[in-house]
């Protein structure tokens, strides 16, 4: 009887030991070569929170990394993933981000790959709704936080110590970090130099390193297993079209799909929010995106990209002026955001495609906050000119004076 009880337990222990003693190189050799290509549009959180797939992607100059949040999942025919594939571009956009992936999460990701970003062109899409007064909250941070990236930051010697300390102070406010006894101890040792804290960190460090190695191996197994196929729209209609022709097509598409409301929101999205619309009228009179902790977190992103030597293009998405006016959100509170974010990016010596003047441009957005249709056309043009080094005034990229 005892043998029957303990045999499965012993077998399970042996399996775990085998799984975690297999050399990483063996696992990597089994990961299919096409895994990175598959991941380019999968928008798989496992990939965002790991590092192997992104390492392979950044080592391949064929990919143009695009970082953002939920707008990346609006995969229509004008989306960069379709446009650049169908028009034979020399690069493939690689999408990194989902809903709630805000500045602090992107900072952790960039820190993870800081040694691979030098000279690398990337695209970073900024969304106004990140910039709430209180900054990102638990509901957005927790689902997108990566323990592996958190531990790698603790052992990272490549990030500027001043930037690292500022980031750690912010990270220690969030549950997954402050409730992790090993990681929080290591983090506290970075910002407090008393003997007690340093002593605890010295004891914890070897165990934390073992745990970090386990997380790295776990990421390799997830990479081996793969994700799920993306459901993006593939359409050749964008081929051999001028920008004016593409804009007209986008207007037609938006008009066809947005017929049941006056906010130029797609019928599908408006049907989901229809019941709450009457209650939201005038409810945001005291709102602003011009102040808040997110600017501090966004500066961490700018700092780590500057230190890495990356070459980013930032894209500033506008608000839906029709909807924001309806909710009473002051224009001043939106203008303050556009101005502040533009100046923050330019001050760091990076270009920004500023689309703020498109607040009242029908079909530039697909709903109240997400870019779509015409907005993607403008984004495609900005990305193409940025990639080719063309300074075209029509694409609305503002270049810093030192470039």
PDB file of C-alpha atoms in Angstrom, residues 118-254:
ATOM      1  CA  UNK A 118      22.110  49.670 -29.443  1.00  0.00           C
ATOM      2  CA  UNK A 119      21.429  51.168 -32.869  1.00  0.00           C
ATOM      3  CA  UNK A 120      18.115  49.283 -33.056  1.00  0.00           C
ATOM      4  CA  UNK A 121      15.174  51.078 -34.645  1.00  0.00           C
ATOM      5  CA  UNK A 122      11.984  50.512 -32.678  1.00  0.00           C
ATOM      6  CA  UNK A 123       8.478  51.997 -32.560  1.00  0.00           C
ATOM      7  CA  UNK A 124       6.780  52.911 -29.281  1.00  0.00           C
ATOM      8  CA  UNK A 125       3.092  53.866 -29.232  1.00  0.00           C
ATOM      9  CA  UNK A 126       1.971  56.097 -26.345  1.00  0.00           C
ATOM     10  CA  UNK A 127      -1.662  56.109 -25.229  1.00  0.00           C
ATOM     11  CA  UNK A 128      -3.224  59.087 -23.403  1.00  0.00           C
ATOM     12  CA  UNK A 129      -5.246  56.911 -21.029  1.00  0.00           C
ATOM     13  CA  UNK A 130      -2.045  55.651 -19.384  1.00  0.00           C
ATOM     14  CA  UNK A 131      -1.590  59.109 -17.881  1.00  0.00           C
ATOM     15  CA  UNK A 132      -4.075  59.003 -15.014  1.00  0.00           C
ATOM     16  CA  UNK A 133      -3.240  61.207 -12.023  1.00  0.00           C
ATOM     17  CA  UNK A 134      -2.309  58.211  -9.860  1.00  0.00           C
ATOM     18  CA  UNK A 135      -0.357  56.372 -12.541  1.00  0.00           C
ATOM     19  CA  UNK A 136      -0.674  52.681 -13.335  1.00  0.00           C
ATOM     20  CA  UNK A 137      -2.578  50.627 -10.766  1.00  0.00           C
ATOM     21  CA  UNK A 138      -2.581  47.023  -9.564  1.00  0.00           C
ATOM     22  CA  UNK A 139      -5.249  45.964 -12.060  1.00  0.00           C
ATOM     23  CA  UNK A 140      -3.001  46.977 -14.969  1.00  0.00           C
ATOM     24  CA  UNK A 141       0.375  46.133 -13.460  1.00  0.00           C
ATOM     25  CA  UNK A 142      -0.233  42.676 -11.980  1.00  0.00           C
ATOM     26  CA  UNK A 143      -1.388  40.780 -15.130  1.00  0.00           C
ATOM     27  CA  UNK A 144       1.517  42.174 -17.151  1.00  0.00           C
ATOM     28  CA  UNK A 145       4.302  41.922 -14.582  1.00  0.00           C
ATOM     29  CA  UNK A 146       7.044  39.367 -15.255  1.00  0.00           C
ATOM     30  CA  UNK A 147       8.783  37.746 -12.283  1.00  0.00           C
ATOM     31  CA  UNK A 148      11.638  36.803 -14.597  1.00  0.00           C
ATOM     32  CA  UNK A 149      12.137  40.402 -15.689  1.00  0.00           C
ATOM     33  CA  UNK A 150      11.788  41.547 -12.076  1.00  0.00           C
ATOM     34  CA  UNK A 151      14.557  39.200 -10.922  1.00  0.00           C
ATOM     35  CA  UNK A 152      16.730  39.984 -13.920  1.00  0.00           C
ATOM     36  CA  UNK A 153      16.547  43.677 -13.013  1.00  0.00           C
ATOM     37  CA  UNK A 154      17.837  42.834  -9.530  1.00  0.00           C
ATOM     38  CA  UNK A 155      20.948  41.226 -11.058  1.00  0.00           C
ATOM     39  CA  UNK A 156      21.255  43.679 -13.969  1.00  0.00           C
ATOM     40  CA  UNK A 157      24.560  45.583 -13.946  1.00  0.00           C
ATOM     41  CA  UNK A 158      23.967  47.357 -17.267  1.00  0.00           C
ATOM     42  CA  UNK A 159      21.200  49.758 -16.222  1.00  0.00           C
ATOM     43  CA  UNK A 160      22.314  53.112 -14.812  1.00  0.00           C
ATOM     44  CA  UNK A 161      22.251  52.714 -10.979  1.00  0.00           C
ATOM     45  CA  UNK A 162      20.337  55.986 -10.534  1.00  0.00           C
ATOM     46  CA  UNK A 163      17.644  54.913 -13.012  1.00  0.00           C
ATOM     47  CA  UNK A 164      17.539  51.443 -11.482  1.00  0.00           C
ATOM     48  CA  UNK A 165      16.999  52.830  -7.980  1.00  0.00           C
ATOM     49  CA  UNK A 166      14.175  55.101  -9.151  1.00  0.00           C
ATOM     50  CA  UNK A 167      12.508  52.145 -10.863  1.00  0.00           C
ATOM     51  CA  UNK A 168      12.893  49.912  -7.814  1.00  0.00           C
ATOM     52  CA  UNK A 169      11.230  52.500  -5.580  1.00  0.00           C
ATOM     53  CA  UNK A 170       8.212  52.446  -7.901  1.00  0.00           C
ATOM     54  CA  UNK A 171       8.161  48.663  -8.263  1.00  0.00           C
ATOM     55  CA  UNK A 172       8.151  48.150  -4.495  1.00  0.00           C
ATOM     56  CA  UNK A 173       4.710  49.755  -4.377  1.00  0.00           C
ATOM     57  CA  UNK A 174       3.127  46.837  -6.238  1.00  0.00           C
ATOM     58  CA  UNK A 175       1.944  43.584  -4.681  1.00  0.00           C
ATOM     59  CA  UNK A 176       3.877  41.049  -6.819  1.00  0.00           C
ATOM     60  CA  UNK A 177       7.122  42.761  -5.841  1.00  0.00           C
ATOM     61  CA  UNK A 178       6.595  43.753  -2.231  1.00  0.00           C
ATOM     62  CA  UNK A 179       5.031  40.361  -1.387  1.00  0.00           C
ATOM     63  CA  UNK A 180       7.951  38.453  -2.914  1.00  0.00           C
ATOM     64  CA  UNK A 181      10.320  38.056   0.073  1.00  0.00           C
ATOM     65  CA  UNK A 182      13.481  37.354  -1.934  1.00  0.00           C
ATOM     66  CA  UNK A 183      12.964  39.988  -4.632  1.00  0.00           C
ATOM     67  CA  UNK A 184      11.838  42.715  -2.235  1.00  0.00           C
ATOM     68  CA  UNK A 185      14.905  42.030  -0.081  1.00  0.00           C
ATOM     69  CA  UNK A 186      17.221  42.403  -3.063  1.00  0.00           C
ATOM     70  CA  UNK A 187      15.440  45.544  -4.172  1.00  0.00           C
ATOM     71  CA  UNK A 188      15.565  47.131  -0.732  1.00  0.00           C
ATOM     72  CA  UNK A 189      19.290  46.455  -0.598  1.00  0.00           C
ATOM     73  CA  UNK A 190      19.659  48.552  -3.759  1.00  0.00           C
ATOM     74  CA  UNK A 191      18.157  51.624  -2.103  1.00  0.00           C
ATOM     75  CA  UNK A 192      19.023  51.118   1.598  1.00  0.00           C
ATOM     76  CA  UNK A 193      22.621  50.618   2.662  1.00  0.00           C
ATOM     77  CA  UNK A 194      22.213  49.769   6.345  1.00  0.00           C
ATOM     78  CA  UNK A 195      24.049  46.583   7.476  1.00  0.00           C
ATOM     79  CA  UNK A 196      20.832  44.704   8.355  1.00  0.00           C
ATOM     80  CA  UNK A 197      19.310  45.090   4.875  1.00  0.00           C
ATOM     81  CA  UNK A 198      22.630  44.318   3.167  1.00  0.00           C
ATOM     82  CA  UNK A 199      23.123  41.243   5.349  1.00  0.00           C
ATOM     83  CA  UNK A 200      19.705  39.840   4.489  1.00  0.00           C
ATOM     84  CA  UNK A 201      20.335  40.447   0.799  1.00  0.00           C
ATOM     85  CA  UNK A 202      23.638  38.588   1.007  1.00  0.00           C
ATOM     86  CA  UNK A 203      21.864  35.544   2.457  1.00  0.00           C
ATOM     87  CA  UNK A 204      19.009  35.697  -0.053  1.00  0.00           C
ATOM     88  CA  UNK A 205      21.072  36.327  -3.197  1.00  0.00           C
ATOM     89  CA  UNK A 206      22.180  32.712  -3.910  1.00  0.00           C
ATOM     90  CA  UNK A 207      18.618  31.418  -3.532  1.00  0.00           C
ATOM     91  CA  UNK A 208      17.269  34.243  -5.680  1.00  0.00           C
ATOM     92  CA  UNK A 209      19.796  33.373  -8.369  1.00  0.00           C
ATOM     93  CA  UNK A 210      18.641  29.739  -8.352  1.00  0.00           C
ATOM     94  CA  UNK A 211      15.018  30.858  -8.610  1.00  0.00           C
ATOM     95  CA  UNK A 212      15.869  33.234 -11.448  1.00  0.00           C
ATOM     96  CA  UNK A 213      17.522  30.364 -13.321  1.00  0.00           C
ATOM     97  CA  UNK A 214      14.371  28.283 -12.839  1.00  0.00           C
ATOM     98  CA  UNK A 215      12.281  31.120 -14.297  1.00  0.00           C
ATOM     99  CA  UNK A 216      14.652  31.297 -17.262  1.00  0.00           C
ATOM    100  CA  UNK A 217      14.249  27.585 -17.899  1.00  0.00           C
ATOM    101  CA  UNK A 218      10.477  27.885 -17.545  1.00  0.00           C
ATOM    102  CA  UNK A 219      10.527  30.589 -20.244  1.00  0.00           C
ATOM    103  CA  UNK A 220      12.443  28.234 -22.542  1.00  0.00           C
ATOM    104  CA  UNK A 221       9.851  25.502 -22.083  1.00  0.00           C
ATOM    105  CA  UNK A 222       7.040  27.969 -22.814  1.00  0.00           C
ATOM    106  CA  UNK A 223       8.923  29.071 -25.929  1.00  0.00           C
ATOM    107  CA  UNK A 224       9.253  25.440 -26.965  1.00  0.00           C
ATOM    108  CA  UNK A 225       5.519  24.839 -26.494  1.00  0.00           C
ATOM    109  CA  UNK A 226       4.636  27.933 -28.550  1.00  0.00           C
ATOM    110  CA  UNK A 227       1.539  30.121 -28.536  1.00  0.00           C
ATOM    111  CA  UNK A 228      -1.663  30.199 -30.522  1.00  0.00           C
ATOM    112  CA  UNK A 229      -2.115  31.402 -34.125  1.00  0.00           C
ATOM    113  CA  UNK A 230      -3.086  35.057 -34.490  1.00  0.00           C
ATOM    114  CA  UNK A 231      -6.444  36.012 -35.966  1.00  0.00           C
ATOM    115  CA  UNK A 232      -5.239  39.092 -37.825  1.00  0.00           C
ATOM    116  CA  UNK A 233      -6.957  40.240 -40.984  1.00  0.00           C
ATOM    117  CA  UNK A 234      -4.903  39.597 -44.121  1.00  0.00           C
ATOM    118  CA  UNK A 235      -5.816  41.752 -47.096  1.00  0.00           C
ATOM    119  CA  UNK A 236      -3.991  42.673 -50.289  1.00  0.00           C
ATOM    120  CA  UNK A 237      -6.184  45.751 -50.839  1.00  0.00           C
ATOM    121  CA  UNK A 238      -3.396  47.987 -49.477  1.00  0.00           C
ATOM    122  CA  UNK A 239      -0.980  47.031 -52.265  1.00  0.00           C
ATOM    123  CA  UNK A 240       0.090  49.591 -54.860  1.00  0.00           C
ATOM    124  CA  UNK A 241      -1.894  52.403 -53.250  1.00  0.00           C
ATOM    125  CA  UNK A 242      -0.848  55.995 -52.658  1.00  0.00           C
ATOM    126  CA  UNK A 243      -1.284  57.427 -49.184  1.00  0.00           C
ATOM    127  CA  UNK A 244      -4.287  59.427 -50.374  1.00  0.00           C
ATOM    128  CA  UNK A 245      -5.873  56.283 -51.779  1.00  0.00           C
ATOM    129  CA  UNK A 246      -5.255  54.422 -48.524  1.00  0.00           C
ATOM    130  CA  UNK A 247      -6.764  57.284 -46.519  1.00  0.00           C
ATOM    131  CA  UNK A 248      -9.867  57.219 -48.733  1.00  0.00           C
ATOM    132  CA  UNK A 249     -10.162  53.455 -48.271  1.00  0.00           C
ATOM    133  CA  UNK A 250      -9.828  53.881 -44.516  1.00  0.00           C
ATOM    134  CA  UNK A 251     -12.557  56.549 -44.508  1.00  0.00           C
ATOM    135  CA  UNK A 252     -14.847  54.240 -46.456  1.00  0.00           C
ATOM    136  CA  UNK A 253     -14.137  51.336 -44.103  1.00  0.00           C
ATOM    137  CA  UNK A 254     -14.747  53.475 -41.028  1.00  0.00           C
TER     138      UNK A 254
END
